[in-house]
Short mmCIF file of C-alpha atoms (C1' of nucleotides) in Angstrom, two decimals:
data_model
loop_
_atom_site.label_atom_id
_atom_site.label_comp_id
_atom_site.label_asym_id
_atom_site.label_seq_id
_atom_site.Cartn_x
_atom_site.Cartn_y
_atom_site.Cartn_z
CA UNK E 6 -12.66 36.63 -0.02
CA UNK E 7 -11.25 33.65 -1.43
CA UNK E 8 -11.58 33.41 -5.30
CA UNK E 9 -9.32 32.11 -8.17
CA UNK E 10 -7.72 34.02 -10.84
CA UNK E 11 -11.09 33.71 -12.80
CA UNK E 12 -12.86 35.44 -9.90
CA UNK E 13 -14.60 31.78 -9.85
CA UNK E 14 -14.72 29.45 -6.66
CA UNK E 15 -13.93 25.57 -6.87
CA UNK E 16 -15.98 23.18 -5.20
CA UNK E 17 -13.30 21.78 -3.14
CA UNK E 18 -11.94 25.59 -2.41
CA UNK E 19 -15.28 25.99 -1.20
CA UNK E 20 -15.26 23.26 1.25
CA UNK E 21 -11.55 24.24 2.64
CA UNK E 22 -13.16 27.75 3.67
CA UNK E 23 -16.21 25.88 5.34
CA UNK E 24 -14.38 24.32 7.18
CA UNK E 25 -11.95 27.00 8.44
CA UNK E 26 -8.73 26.29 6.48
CA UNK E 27 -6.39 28.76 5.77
CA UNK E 28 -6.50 29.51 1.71
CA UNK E 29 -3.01 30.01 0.43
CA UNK E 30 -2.35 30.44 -2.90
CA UNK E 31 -0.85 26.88 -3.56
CA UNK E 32 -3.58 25.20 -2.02
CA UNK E 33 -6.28 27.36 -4.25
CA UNK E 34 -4.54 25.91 -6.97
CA UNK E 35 -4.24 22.61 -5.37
CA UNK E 36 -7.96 22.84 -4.94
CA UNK E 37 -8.51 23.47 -8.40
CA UNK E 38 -6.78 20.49 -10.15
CA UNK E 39 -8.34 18.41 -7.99
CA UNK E 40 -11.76 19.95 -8.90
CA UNK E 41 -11.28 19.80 -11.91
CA UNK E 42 -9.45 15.76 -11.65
CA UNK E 43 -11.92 13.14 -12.85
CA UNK E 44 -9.78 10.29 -12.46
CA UNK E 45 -7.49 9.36 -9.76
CA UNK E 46 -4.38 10.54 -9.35
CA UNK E 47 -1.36 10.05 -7.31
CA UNK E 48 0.96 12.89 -5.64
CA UNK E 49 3.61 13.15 -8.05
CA UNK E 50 0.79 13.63 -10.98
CA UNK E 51 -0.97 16.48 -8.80
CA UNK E 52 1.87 17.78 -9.02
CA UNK E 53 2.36 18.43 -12.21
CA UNK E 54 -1.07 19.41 -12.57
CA UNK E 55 -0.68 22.22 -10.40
CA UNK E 56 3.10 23.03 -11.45
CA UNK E 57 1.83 23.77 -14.71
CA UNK E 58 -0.65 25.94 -13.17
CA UNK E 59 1.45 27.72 -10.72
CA UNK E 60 5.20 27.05 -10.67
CA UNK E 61 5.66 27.82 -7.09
CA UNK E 62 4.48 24.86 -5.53
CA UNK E 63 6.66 21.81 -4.05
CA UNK E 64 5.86 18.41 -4.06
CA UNK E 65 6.05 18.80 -0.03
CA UNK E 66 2.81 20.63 -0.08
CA UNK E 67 0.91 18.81 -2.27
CA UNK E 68 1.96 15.70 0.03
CA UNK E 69 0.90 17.79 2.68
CA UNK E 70 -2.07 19.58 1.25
CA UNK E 71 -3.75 16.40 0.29
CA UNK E 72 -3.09 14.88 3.92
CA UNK E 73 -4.92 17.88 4.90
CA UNK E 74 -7.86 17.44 3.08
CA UNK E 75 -8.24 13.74 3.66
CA UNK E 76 -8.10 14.17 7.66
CA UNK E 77 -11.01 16.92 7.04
CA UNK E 78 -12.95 14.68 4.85
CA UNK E 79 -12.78 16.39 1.92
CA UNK E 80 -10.49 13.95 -0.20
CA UNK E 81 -10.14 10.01 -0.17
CA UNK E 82 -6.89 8.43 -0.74
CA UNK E 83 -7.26 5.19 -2.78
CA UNK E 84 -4.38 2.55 -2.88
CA UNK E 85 -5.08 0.50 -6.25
CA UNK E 86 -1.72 -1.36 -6.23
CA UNK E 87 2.01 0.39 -7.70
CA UNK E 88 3.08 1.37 -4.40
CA UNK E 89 2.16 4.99 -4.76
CA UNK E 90 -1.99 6.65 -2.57
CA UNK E 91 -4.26 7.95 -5.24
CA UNK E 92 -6.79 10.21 -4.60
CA UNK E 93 -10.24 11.61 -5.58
CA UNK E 94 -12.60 14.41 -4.42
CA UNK E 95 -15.23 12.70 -1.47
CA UNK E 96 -18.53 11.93 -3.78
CA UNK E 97 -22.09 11.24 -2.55
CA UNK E 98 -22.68 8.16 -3.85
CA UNK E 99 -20.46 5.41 -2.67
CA UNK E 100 -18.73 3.62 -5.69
CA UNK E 101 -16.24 1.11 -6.19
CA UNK E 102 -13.08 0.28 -8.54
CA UNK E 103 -12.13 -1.93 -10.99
CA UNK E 104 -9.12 -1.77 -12.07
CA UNK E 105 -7.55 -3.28 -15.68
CA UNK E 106 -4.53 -5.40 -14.84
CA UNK E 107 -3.26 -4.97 -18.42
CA UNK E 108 -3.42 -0.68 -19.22
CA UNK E 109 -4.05 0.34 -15.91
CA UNK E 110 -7.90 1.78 -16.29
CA UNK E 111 -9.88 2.27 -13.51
CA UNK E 112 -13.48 1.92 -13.77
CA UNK E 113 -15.98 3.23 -11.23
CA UNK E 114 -19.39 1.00 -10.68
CA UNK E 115 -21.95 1.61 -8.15
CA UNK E 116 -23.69 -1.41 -6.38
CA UNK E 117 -26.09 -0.18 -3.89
CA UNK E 118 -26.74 -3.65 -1.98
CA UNK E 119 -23.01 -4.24 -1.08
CA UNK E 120 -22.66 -1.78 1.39
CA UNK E 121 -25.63 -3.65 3.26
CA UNK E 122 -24.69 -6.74 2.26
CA UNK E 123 -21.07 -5.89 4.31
CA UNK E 124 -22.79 -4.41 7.11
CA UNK E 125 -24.82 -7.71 7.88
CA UNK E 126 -21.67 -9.59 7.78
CA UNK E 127 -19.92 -7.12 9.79
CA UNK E 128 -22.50 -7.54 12.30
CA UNK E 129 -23.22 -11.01 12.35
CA UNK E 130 -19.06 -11.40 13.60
CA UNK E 131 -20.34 -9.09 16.48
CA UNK E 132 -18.10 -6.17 14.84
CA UNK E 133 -19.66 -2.55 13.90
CA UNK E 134 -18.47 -1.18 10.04
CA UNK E 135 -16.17 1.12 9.85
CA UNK E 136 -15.18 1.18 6.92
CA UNK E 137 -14.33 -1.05 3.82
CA UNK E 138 -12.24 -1.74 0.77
CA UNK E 139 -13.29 -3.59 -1.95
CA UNK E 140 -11.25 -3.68 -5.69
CA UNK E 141 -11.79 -5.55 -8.73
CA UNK E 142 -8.90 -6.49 -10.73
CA UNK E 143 -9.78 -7.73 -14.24
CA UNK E 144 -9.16 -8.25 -18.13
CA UNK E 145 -11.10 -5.96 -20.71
CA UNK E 146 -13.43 -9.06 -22.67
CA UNK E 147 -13.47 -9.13 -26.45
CA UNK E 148 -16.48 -6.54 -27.20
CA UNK E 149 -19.69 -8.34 -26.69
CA UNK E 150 -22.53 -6.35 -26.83
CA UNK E 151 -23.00 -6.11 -22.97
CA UNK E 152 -26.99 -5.50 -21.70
CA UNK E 153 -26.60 -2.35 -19.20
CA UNK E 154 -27.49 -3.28 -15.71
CA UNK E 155 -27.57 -0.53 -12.57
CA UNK E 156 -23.62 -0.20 -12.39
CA UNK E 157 -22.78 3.43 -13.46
CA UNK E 158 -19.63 2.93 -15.54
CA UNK E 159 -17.43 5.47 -15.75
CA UNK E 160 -13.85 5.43 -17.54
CA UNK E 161 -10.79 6.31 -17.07
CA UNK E 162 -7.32 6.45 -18.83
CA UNK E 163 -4.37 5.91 -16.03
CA UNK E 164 -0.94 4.37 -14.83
CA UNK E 165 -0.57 0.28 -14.40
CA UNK E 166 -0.62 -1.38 -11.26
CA UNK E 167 -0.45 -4.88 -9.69
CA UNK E 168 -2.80 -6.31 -7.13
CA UNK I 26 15.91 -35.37 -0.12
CA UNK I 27 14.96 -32.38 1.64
CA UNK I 28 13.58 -33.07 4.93
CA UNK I 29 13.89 -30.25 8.23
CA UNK I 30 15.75 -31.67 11.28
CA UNK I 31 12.73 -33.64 12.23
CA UNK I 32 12.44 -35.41 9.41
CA UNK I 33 9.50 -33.69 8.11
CA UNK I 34 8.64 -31.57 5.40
CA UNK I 35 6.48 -28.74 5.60
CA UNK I 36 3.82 -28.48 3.70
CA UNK I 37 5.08 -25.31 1.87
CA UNK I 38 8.37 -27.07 1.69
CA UNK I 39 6.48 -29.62 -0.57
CA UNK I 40 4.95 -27.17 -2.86
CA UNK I 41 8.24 -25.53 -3.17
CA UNK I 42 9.64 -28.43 -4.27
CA UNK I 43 6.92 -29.54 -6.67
CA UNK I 44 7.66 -26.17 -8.15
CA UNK I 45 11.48 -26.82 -8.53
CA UNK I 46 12.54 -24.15 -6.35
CA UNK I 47 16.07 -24.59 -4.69
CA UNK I 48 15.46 -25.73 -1.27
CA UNK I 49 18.04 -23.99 0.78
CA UNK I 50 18.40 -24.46 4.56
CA UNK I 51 17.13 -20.33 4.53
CA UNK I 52 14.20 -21.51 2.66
CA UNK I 53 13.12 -24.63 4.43
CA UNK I 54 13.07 -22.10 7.80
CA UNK I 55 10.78 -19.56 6.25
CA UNK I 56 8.81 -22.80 4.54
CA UNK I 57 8.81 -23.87 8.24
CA UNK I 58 7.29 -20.36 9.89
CA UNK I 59 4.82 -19.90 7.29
CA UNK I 60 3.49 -23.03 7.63
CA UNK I 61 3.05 -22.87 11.19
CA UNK I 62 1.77 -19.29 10.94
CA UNK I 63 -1.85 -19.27 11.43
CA UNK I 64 -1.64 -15.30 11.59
CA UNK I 65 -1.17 -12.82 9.16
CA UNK I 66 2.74 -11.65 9.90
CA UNK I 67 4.78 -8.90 7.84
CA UNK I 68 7.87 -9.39 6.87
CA UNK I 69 9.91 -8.15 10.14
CA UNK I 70 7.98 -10.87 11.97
CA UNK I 71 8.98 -13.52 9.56
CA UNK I 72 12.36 -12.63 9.79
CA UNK I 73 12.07 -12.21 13.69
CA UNK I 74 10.41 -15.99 14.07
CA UNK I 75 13.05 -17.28 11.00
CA UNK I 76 15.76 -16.09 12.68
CA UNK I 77 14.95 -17.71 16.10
CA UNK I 78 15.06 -20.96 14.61
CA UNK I 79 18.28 -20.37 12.29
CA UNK I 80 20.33 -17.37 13.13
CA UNK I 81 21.71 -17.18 9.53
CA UNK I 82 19.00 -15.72 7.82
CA UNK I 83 18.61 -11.80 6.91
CA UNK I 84 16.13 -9.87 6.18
CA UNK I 85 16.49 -9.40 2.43
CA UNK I 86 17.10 -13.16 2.26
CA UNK I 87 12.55 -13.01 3.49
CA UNK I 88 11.81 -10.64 1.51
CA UNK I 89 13.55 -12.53 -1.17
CA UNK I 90 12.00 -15.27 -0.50
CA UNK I 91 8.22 -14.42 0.05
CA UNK I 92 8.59 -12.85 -3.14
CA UNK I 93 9.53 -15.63 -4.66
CA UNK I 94 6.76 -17.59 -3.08
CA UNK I 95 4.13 -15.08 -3.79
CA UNK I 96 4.94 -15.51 -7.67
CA UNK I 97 4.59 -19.30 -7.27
CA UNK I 98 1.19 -18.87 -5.74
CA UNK I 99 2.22 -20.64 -2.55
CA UNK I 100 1.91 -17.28 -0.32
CA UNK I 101 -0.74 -14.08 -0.50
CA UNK I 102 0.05 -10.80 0.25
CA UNK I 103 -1.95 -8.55 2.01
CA UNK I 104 -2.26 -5.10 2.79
CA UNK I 105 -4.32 -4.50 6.06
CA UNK I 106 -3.38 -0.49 6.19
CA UNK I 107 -0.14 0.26 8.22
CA UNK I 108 2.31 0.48 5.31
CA UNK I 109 3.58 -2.91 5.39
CA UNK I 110 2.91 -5.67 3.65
CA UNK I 111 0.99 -8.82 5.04
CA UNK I 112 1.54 -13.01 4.22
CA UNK I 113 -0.49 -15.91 4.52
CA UNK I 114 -0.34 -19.23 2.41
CA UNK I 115 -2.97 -19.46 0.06
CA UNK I 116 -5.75 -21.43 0.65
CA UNK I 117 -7.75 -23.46 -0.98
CA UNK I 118 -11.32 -21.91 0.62
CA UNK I 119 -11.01 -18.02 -0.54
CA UNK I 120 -11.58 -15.27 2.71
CA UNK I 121 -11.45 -12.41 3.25
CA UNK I 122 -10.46 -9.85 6.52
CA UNK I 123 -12.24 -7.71 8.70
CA UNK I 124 -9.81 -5.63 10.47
CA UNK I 125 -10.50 -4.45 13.97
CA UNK I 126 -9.27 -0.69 14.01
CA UNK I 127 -9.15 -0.48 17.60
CA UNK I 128 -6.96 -3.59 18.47
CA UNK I 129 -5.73 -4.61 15.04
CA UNK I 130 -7.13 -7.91 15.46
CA UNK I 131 -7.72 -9.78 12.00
CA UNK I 132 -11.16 -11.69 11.61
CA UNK I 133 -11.47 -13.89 8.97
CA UNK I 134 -14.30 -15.35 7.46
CA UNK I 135 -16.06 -16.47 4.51
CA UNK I 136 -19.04 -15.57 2.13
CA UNK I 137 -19.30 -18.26 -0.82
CA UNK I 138 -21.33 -15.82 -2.70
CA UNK I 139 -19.94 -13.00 -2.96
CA UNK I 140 -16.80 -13.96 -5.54
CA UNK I 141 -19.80 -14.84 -7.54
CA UNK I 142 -21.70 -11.39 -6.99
CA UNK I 143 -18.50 -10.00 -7.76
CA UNK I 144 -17.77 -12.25 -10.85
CA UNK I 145 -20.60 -10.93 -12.47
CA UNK I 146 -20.69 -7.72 -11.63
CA UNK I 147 -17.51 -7.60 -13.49
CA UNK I 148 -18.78 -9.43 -16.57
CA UNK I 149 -21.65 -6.95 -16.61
CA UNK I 150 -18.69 -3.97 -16.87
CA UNK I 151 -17.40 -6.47 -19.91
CA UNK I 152 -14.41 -7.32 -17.74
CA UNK I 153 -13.42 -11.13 -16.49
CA UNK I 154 -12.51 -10.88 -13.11
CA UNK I 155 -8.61 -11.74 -12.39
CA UNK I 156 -8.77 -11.28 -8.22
CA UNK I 157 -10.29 -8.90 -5.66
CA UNK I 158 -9.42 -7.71 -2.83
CA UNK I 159 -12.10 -7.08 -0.29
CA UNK I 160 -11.66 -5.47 3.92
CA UNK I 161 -13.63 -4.70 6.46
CA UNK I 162 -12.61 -2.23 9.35
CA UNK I 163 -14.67 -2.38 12.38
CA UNK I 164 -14.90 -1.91 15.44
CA UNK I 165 -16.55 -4.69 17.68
CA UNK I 166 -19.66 -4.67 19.24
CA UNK I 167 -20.89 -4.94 23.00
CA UNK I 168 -20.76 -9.18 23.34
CA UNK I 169 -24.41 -9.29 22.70
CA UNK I 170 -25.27 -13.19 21.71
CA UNK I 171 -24.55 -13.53 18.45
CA UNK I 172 -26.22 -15.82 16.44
CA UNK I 173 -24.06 -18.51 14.46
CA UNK I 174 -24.10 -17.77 10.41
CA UNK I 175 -22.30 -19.53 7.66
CA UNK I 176 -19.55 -17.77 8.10
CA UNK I 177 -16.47 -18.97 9.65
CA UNK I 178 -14.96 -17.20 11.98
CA UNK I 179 -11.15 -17.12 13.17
CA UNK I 180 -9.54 -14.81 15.65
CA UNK I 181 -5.82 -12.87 15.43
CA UNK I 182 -3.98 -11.12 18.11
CA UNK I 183 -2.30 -8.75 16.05
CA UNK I 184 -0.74 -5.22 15.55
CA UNK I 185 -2.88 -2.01 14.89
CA UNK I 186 -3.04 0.01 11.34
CA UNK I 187 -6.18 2.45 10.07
CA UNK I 188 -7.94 1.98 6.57
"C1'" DA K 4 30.92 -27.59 -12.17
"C1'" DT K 5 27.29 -24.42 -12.99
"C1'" DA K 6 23.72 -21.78 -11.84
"C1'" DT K 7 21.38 -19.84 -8.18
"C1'" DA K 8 20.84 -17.99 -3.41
"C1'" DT K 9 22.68 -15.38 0.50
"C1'" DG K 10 24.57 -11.38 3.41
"C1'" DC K 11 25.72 -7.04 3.74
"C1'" DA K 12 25.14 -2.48 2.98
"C1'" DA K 13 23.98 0.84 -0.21
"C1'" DA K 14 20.24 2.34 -3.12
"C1'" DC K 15 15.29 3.17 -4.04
"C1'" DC K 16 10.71 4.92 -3.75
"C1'" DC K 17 7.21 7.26 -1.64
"C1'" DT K 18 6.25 10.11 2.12
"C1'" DT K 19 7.27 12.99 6.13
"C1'" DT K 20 9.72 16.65 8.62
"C1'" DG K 21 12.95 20.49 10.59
"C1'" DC K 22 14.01 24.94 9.64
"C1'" DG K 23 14.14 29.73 8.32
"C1'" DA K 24 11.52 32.52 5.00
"C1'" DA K 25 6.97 33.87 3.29
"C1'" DA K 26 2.13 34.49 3.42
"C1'" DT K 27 -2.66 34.39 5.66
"C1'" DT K 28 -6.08 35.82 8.97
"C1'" DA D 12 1.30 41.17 14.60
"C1'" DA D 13 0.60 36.35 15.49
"C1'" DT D 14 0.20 32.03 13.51
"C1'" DT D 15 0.26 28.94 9.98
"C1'" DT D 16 2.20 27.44 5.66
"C1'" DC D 17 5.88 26.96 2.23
"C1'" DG D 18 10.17 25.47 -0.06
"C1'" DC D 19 14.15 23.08 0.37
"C1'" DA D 20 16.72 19.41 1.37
"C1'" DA D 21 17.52 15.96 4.62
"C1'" DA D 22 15.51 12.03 7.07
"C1'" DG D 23 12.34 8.02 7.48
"C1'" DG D 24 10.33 3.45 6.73
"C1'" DG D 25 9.59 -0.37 3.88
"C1'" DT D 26 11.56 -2.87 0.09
"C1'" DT D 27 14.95 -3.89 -3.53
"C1'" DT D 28 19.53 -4.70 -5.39
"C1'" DG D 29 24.86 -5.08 -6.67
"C1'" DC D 30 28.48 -7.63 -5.58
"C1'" DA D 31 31.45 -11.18 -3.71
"C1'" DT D 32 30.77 -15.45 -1.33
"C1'" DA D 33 28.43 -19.67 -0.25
"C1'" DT D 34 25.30 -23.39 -1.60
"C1'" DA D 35 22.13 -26.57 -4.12
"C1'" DT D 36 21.63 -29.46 -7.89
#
DNA sequence: ATATATGCAAACCCTTTGCGAAATT
DNA sequence: AATTTCGCAAAGGGTTTGCATATAT
């Protein structure tokens, strides 16, 4: 049965064999950088991830590894501006992005009233919600003490982008 | 001065112009389409629509050129899912898109609050919000009567893409 | 007259794909 | 053993760009 070189499963490893997929060697190790990924990254940085990992793994099939595990739910591909998908392991709790125009850092906030707040409006233009997309672009302030409100705020240190 | 063959200059033609941007006959074309775009076209229907009213215009001569209007702040670009890129002239009243995934239609409307919800959520992450970008898919509803909100609504015929 | 814009086609970037070889169930 | 996946390199689709020519100011 399907286990890693450490004899240990990875969460999204575990997932693939729930849902049937064929566990290959490259997309163990696939599975495992993205595990282990807290921030967001694109195909060509997966890539190295797992390179350094494996060796024999092509950029083809982590293009088509990570198509794979969006269709099935398991990943979410996130376009934050450069041109280039980004992606990060499907979470529980919905959260959004804000993204610094000047270094590139994404933040992650929750705000649990939006995604009602976009339903109503979805349904008051006689539409049903699919789905939504919603990015903050902004400038880092000069360090004011800030009060802490509900918006988990997470960091991250990553490539620059445009809107 | 520049004026098109009727005489009359389009309102993008006029901003162009305040902005000291070489009017060429290209440019006064694409002024022309945009202006009388109330749709959200890519680039190969800009070109298609230029190009029926000049002839002499090529494609890289529109992508040129919405580039160059984008960085003047006269157009927007968009990305609605689908690969390609989106334009519409900026407005004064900010919108934003719901996107039907079934038909492709675009639905736009407005929600005066929510740049503010937005602007603050921001400030509370010690950011200052530089621009957002917000989407709805969805897929309509059974024409039950809807009842009329604040929220204006404008309908698109136009083609398909998924979030 | 000078600086800038255009057309064309080649180049780019990210992503996908055809094919024979390799690996999984 | 049958089927799916992989690596490679070539192809694709949208967008940009180098260069010689044409055009606006």
């Amino acid at each position: 049965m399907a286990t890693d070189r450490n004899g240990l499963q990875t969460r999204i490893e575990r997932m693939c064999m729930e849902r049937g997929l064929k566990m290959t060697g490259q997309r163990r190790v696939i599975a495992r950088v993205l595990s282990e990924a807290h921030d967001h990254p694109d195909v060509e940085e997966l890539y190295r991830r797992a390179a350094a990992l494996d060796g024999r793994i092509s950029v083809a099939t982590v293009y088509r590894t990570v198509r794979l595990l969006e269709e099935n739910g398991i990943l979410e591909r996130r376009d934050f501006g450069g041109g280039r998908a980004r992606y990060e392991a499907t979470e529980e709790g919905d959260h959004y992005h804000l993204i610094d125009v000047e270094s590139g850092q994404v933040v992650e906030f929750t705000h649990a009233a939006h995604a009602e707040l976009l339903r109503q409006i979805t349904a008051s233009l006689g539409f049903e919600l699919v789905s939504h997309r919603l990015e903050l672009f902004a400038r880092k302030l000069p360090d004011v003490a800030q009060e802490q409100t509900d918006h988990t705020v997470q960091t991250e240190q990553k490539g620059g982008s445009r809107p």
